Structures are given as structure tokens and as C-alpha cells.
Short mmCIF file of C-alpha atoms in Angstrom, two decimals:
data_model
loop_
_atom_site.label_atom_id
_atom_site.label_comp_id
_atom_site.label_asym_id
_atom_site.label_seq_id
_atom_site.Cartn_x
_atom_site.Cartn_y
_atom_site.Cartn_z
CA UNK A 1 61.14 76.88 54.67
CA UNK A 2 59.50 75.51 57.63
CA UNK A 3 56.83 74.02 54.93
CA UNK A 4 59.46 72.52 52.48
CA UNK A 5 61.14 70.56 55.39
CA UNK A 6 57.83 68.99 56.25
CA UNK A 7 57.38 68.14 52.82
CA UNK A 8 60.71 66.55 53.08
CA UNK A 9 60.09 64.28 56.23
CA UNK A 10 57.04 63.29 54.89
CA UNK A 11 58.44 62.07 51.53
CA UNK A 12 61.09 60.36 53.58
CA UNK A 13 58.66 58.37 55.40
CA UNK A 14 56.50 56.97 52.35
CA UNK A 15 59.98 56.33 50.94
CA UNK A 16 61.17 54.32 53.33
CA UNK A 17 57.58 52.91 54.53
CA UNK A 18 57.69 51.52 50.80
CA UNK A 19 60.94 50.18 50.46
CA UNK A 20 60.17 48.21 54.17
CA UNK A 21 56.95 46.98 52.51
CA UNK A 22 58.99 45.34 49.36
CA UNK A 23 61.13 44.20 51.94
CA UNK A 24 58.67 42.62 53.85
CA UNK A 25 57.07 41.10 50.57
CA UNK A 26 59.86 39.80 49.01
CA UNK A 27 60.89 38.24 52.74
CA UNK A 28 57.17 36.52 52.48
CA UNK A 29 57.52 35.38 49.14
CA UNK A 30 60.80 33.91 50.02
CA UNK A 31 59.34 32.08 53.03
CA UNK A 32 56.62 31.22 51.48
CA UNK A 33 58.83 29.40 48.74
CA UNK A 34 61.03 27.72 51.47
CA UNK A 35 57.78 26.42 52.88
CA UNK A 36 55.91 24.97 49.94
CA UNK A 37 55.16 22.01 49.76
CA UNK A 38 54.91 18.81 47.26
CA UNK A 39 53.34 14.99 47.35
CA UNK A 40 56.44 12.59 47.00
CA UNK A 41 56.10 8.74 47.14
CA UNK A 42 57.29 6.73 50.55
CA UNK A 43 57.50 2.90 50.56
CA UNK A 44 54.57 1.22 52.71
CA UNK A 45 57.00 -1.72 53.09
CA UNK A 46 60.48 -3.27 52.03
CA UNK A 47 60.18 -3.40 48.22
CA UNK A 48 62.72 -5.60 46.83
CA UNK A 49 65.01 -4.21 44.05
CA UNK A 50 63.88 -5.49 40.55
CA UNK A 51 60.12 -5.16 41.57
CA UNK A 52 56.92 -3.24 39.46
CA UNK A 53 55.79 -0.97 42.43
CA UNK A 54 51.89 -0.93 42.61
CA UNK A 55 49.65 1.46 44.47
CA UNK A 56 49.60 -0.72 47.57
CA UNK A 57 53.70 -0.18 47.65
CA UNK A 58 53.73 3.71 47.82
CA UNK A 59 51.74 6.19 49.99
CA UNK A 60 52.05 10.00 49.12
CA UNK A 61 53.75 12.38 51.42
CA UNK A 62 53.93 16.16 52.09
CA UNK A 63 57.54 16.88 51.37
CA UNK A 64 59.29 20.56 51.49
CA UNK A 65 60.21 21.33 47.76
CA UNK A 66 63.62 22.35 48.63
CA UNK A 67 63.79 19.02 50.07
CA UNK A 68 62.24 17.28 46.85
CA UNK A 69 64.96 17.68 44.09
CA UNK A 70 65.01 13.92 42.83
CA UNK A 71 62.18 12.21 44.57
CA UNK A 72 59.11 11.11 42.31
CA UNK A 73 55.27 11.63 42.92
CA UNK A 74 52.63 9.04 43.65
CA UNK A 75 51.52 9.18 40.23
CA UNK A 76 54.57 8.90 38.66
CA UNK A 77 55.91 5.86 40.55
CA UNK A 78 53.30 3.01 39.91
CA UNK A 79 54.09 0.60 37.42
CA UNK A 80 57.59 1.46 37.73
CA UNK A 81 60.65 -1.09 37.96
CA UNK A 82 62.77 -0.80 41.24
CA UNK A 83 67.01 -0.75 40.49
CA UNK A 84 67.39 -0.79 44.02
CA UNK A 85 65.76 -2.42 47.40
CA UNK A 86 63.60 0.28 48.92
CA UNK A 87 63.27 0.21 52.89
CA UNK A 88 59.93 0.65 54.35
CA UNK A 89 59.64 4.11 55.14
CA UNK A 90 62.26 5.29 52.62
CA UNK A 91 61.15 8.71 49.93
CA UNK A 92 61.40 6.89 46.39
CA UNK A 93 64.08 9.12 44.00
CA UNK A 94 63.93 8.92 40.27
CA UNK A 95 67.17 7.27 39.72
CA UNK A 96 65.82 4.41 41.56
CA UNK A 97 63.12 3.79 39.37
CA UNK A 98 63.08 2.00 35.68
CA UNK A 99 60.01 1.94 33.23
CA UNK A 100 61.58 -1.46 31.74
CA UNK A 101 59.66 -4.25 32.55
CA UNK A 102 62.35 -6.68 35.08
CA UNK A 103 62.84 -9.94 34.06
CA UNK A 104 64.52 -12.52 36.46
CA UNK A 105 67.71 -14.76 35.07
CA UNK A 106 65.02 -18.03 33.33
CA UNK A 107 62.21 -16.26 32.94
CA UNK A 108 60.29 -14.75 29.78
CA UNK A 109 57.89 -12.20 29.16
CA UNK A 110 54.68 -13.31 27.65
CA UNK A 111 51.43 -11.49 26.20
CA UNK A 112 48.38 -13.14 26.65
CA UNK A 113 45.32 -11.39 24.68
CA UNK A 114 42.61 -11.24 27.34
CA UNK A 115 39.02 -10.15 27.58
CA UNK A 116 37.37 -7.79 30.60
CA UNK A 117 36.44 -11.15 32.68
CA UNK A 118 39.72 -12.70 31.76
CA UNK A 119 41.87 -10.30 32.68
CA UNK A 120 41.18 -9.85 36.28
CA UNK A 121 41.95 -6.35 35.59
CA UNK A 122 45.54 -6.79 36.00
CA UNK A 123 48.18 -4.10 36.23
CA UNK A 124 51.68 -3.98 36.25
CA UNK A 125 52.88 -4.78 39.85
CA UNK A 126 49.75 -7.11 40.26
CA UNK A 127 50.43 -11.16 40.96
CA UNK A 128 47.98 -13.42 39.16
CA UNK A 129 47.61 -16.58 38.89
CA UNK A 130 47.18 -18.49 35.29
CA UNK A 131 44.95 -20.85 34.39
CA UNK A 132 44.67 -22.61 31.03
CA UNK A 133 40.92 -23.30 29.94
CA UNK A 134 39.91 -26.55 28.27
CA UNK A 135 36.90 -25.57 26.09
CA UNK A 136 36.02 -28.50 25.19
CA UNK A 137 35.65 -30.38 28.43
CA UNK A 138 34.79 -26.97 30.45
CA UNK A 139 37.12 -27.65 32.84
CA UNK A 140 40.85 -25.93 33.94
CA UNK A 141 44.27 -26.24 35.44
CA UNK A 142 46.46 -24.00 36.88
CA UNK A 143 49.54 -23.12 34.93
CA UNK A 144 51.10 -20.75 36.97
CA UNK A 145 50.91 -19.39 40.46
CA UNK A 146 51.38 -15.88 41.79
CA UNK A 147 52.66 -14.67 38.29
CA UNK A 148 53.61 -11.17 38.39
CA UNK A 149 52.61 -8.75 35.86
CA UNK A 150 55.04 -6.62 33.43
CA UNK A 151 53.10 -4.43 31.18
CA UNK A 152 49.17 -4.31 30.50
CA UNK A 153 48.11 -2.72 27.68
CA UNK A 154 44.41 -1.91 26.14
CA UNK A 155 42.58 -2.81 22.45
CA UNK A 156 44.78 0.33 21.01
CA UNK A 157 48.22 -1.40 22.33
CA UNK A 158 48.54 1.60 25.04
CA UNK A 159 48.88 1.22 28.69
CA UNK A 160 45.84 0.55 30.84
CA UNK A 161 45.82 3.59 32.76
CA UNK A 162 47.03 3.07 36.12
CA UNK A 163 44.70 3.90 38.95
CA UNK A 164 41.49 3.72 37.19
CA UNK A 165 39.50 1.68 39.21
CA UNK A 166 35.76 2.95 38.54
CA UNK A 167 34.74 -1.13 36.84
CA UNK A 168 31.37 1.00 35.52
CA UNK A 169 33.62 2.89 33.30
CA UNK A 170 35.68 0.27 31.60
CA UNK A 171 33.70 -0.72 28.75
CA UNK A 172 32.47 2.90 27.68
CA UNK A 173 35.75 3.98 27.64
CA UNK A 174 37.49 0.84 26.00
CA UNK A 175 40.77 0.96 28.49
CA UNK A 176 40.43 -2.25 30.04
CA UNK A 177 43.16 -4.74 29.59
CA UNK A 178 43.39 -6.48 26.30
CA UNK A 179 46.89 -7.75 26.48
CA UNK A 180 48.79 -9.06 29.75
CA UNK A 181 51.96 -9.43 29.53
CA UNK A 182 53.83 -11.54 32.39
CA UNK A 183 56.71 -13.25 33.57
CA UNK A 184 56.65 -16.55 33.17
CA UNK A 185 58.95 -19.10 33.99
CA UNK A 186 61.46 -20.17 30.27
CA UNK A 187 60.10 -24.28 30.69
CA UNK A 188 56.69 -22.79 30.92
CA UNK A 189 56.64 -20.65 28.04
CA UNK A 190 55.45 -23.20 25.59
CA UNK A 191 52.48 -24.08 26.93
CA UNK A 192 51.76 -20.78 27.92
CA UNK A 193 52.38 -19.36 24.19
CA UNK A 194 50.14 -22.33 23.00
CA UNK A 195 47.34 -21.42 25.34
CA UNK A 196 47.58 -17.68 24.75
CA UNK A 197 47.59 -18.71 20.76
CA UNK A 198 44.06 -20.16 21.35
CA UNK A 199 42.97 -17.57 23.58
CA UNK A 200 42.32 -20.32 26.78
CA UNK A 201 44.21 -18.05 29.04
CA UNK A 202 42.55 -16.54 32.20
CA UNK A 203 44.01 -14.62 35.02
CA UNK A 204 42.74 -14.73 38.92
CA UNK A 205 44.33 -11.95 40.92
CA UNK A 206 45.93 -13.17 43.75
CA UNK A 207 48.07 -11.62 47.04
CA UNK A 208 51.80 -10.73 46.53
CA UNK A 209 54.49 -12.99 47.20
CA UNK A 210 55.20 -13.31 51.04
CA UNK A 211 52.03 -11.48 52.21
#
């Protein structure tokens, strides 16, 4: 009898030593849930709405996941379309965010076939500046200033990659910018399109507007 009781208590005490530990595990794994963490995109500075966000725009961020639901990674923000102003500061939310390129009220968008030292590796979100090439005298004249970029797309009409910056890589791998496309100003287009025909196009990255 004396044995059997003993049994008993010590059955009782694995039992309930084991149901503690699931306890205790499942309380970890909960916690541990609460507590992870993602990389969500913050403005660097005031981004005004109807803007392509580049990689100088966004920094990444640790954020709580259960904090998360409806902000956007680093990644996934750049060459994105602002619907909205975006303080500096502020966590960037999906709904926010268009892939459309923006076009202002009296301006087109134009694509300009380019080649590697033409196309000042621009990106969407960059500001270039256009000049228009006369081959014939050597000389040029600038078109357009601080023109910013809508779409940039390679020799198989995809997007450039965004955030590829290794230059030593570009021609092996064929992803450098073939086509620009930008906005340029509806009593410019003409002479743009004309250049662009004949392939006298060539872009010179320059600093954003107001910096």
C-alpha cells in the first residue's frame, strides 16, 4: 500500500512537472511571437505626395510585427509612387504607396532609348537632367533640368533592378538601363520625342529638387 501511494505521488509530480513545462513553452513561444521583430520603411525626410520614393527617401527600421500589419519593407518601397505627403520620421503603410508612375497636370511621360554611358544609371525616383546631342557639330544643350524619372527599364523591357549598384556587374548581366522613361514638361515633348527618335538623348544625374 505504502508502495502504491509512492508510486502515486511520484506520477503526480512528472504529471504536473510536464504540464508546467508546456505551460512554460507555449508562454515562451507566445512571447517570443509578441517580440519578433520586422524591417519596415521610415521617411528620412518630408516626401511630398505624388513622389517616386528612392533609396535616399526611406531608411529601414526594427518594428514589432504585431505593430507591422500594413507598413511596407525597404525593399518593397523604392520606386514606388506616394498618394499621400509622408512626414519625416513617419513608418510608410501600403495604402500609401502606388506602383503607377505620377504624372503632374502638363506633363508627359517619355521613353528615351539610352545606352550604359547615356543613361547615368537612372532609376525611378532619380532627377536628371537632359541634354540633346548634336552629332554633327559635337556639341550640346540642355533640354531639361532636374527631370525626374518614372520607370527604367533594361534591353528585355523589364525593370532595372532597384538597388543594384555593383557598375562591374552591369554589362555581364545585361540589366542596365536601356529605356528611361521621364516626365517631361507637354511644350517639351516634341523636341524631346525628336531627339529620343535619333537617339541624341543623354542623361546627367543631378540632386533632387530643393536639396
Amino acid at each position: 500500500m505504502e508502495v502504491s501511494k509512492k508510486v502515486g505521488i511520484v506520477i503526480s509530480l512528472i504529471l504536473a512537472l510536464l504540464f508546467t513545462t508546456i505551460i512554460v513553452a507555449k508562454a515562451n513561444h507566445r512571447n517570443s511571437e509578441l517580440n519578433e521583430k520586422v524591417q519596415v520603411a521610415r521617411a528620412t525626410h518630408y516626401i511630398p505626395a505624388g513622389s517616386a520614393i528612392n533609396a535616399q527617401d526611406v531608411n529601414s527600421v526594427d518594428m514589432v510585427k504585431s505593430y507591422a500589419d500594413g507598413l511596407v519593407q525597404y525593399n518593397d518601397v523604392i520606386g514606388k509612387t506616394t498618394r499621400v505627403s509622408i512626414l519625416k520620421d513617419q513608418y510608410i503603410y501600403s495604402d500609401g504607396l502606388s506602383t503607377a508612375g505620377f504624372l503632374k497636370q502638363g506633363y508627359v511621360e517619355v521613353y528615351m532609348p539610352v545606352q550604359i554611358n547615356s543613361s547615368a544609371f537612372a532609376l525611378p525616383g532619380d532627377r536628371v537632367d537632359v541634354y540633346i546631342v548634336n552629332k554633327n557639330t559635337k556639341t550640346s544643350a540642355k533640354a531639361l533640368s532636374a527631370a525626374l524619372v518614372i520607370d527604367s527599364l533594361d534591353n528585355q523591357g523589364k525593370e532595372v533592378e532597384i538597388g543594384e549598384t555593383d557598375r562591374s556587374k552591369v554589362t555581364s548581366r545585361q540589366d542596365h538601363p536601356s529605356a528611361v522613361g521621364i516626365m517631361v514638361p507637354e511644350e517639351s515633348a516634341a523636341q524631346i520625342v525628336a531627339a529620343a527618335d535619333e537617339k541624341n538623348v543623354y542623361l546627367v544625374k543631378c540632386a533632387p529638387e530643393g536639396s
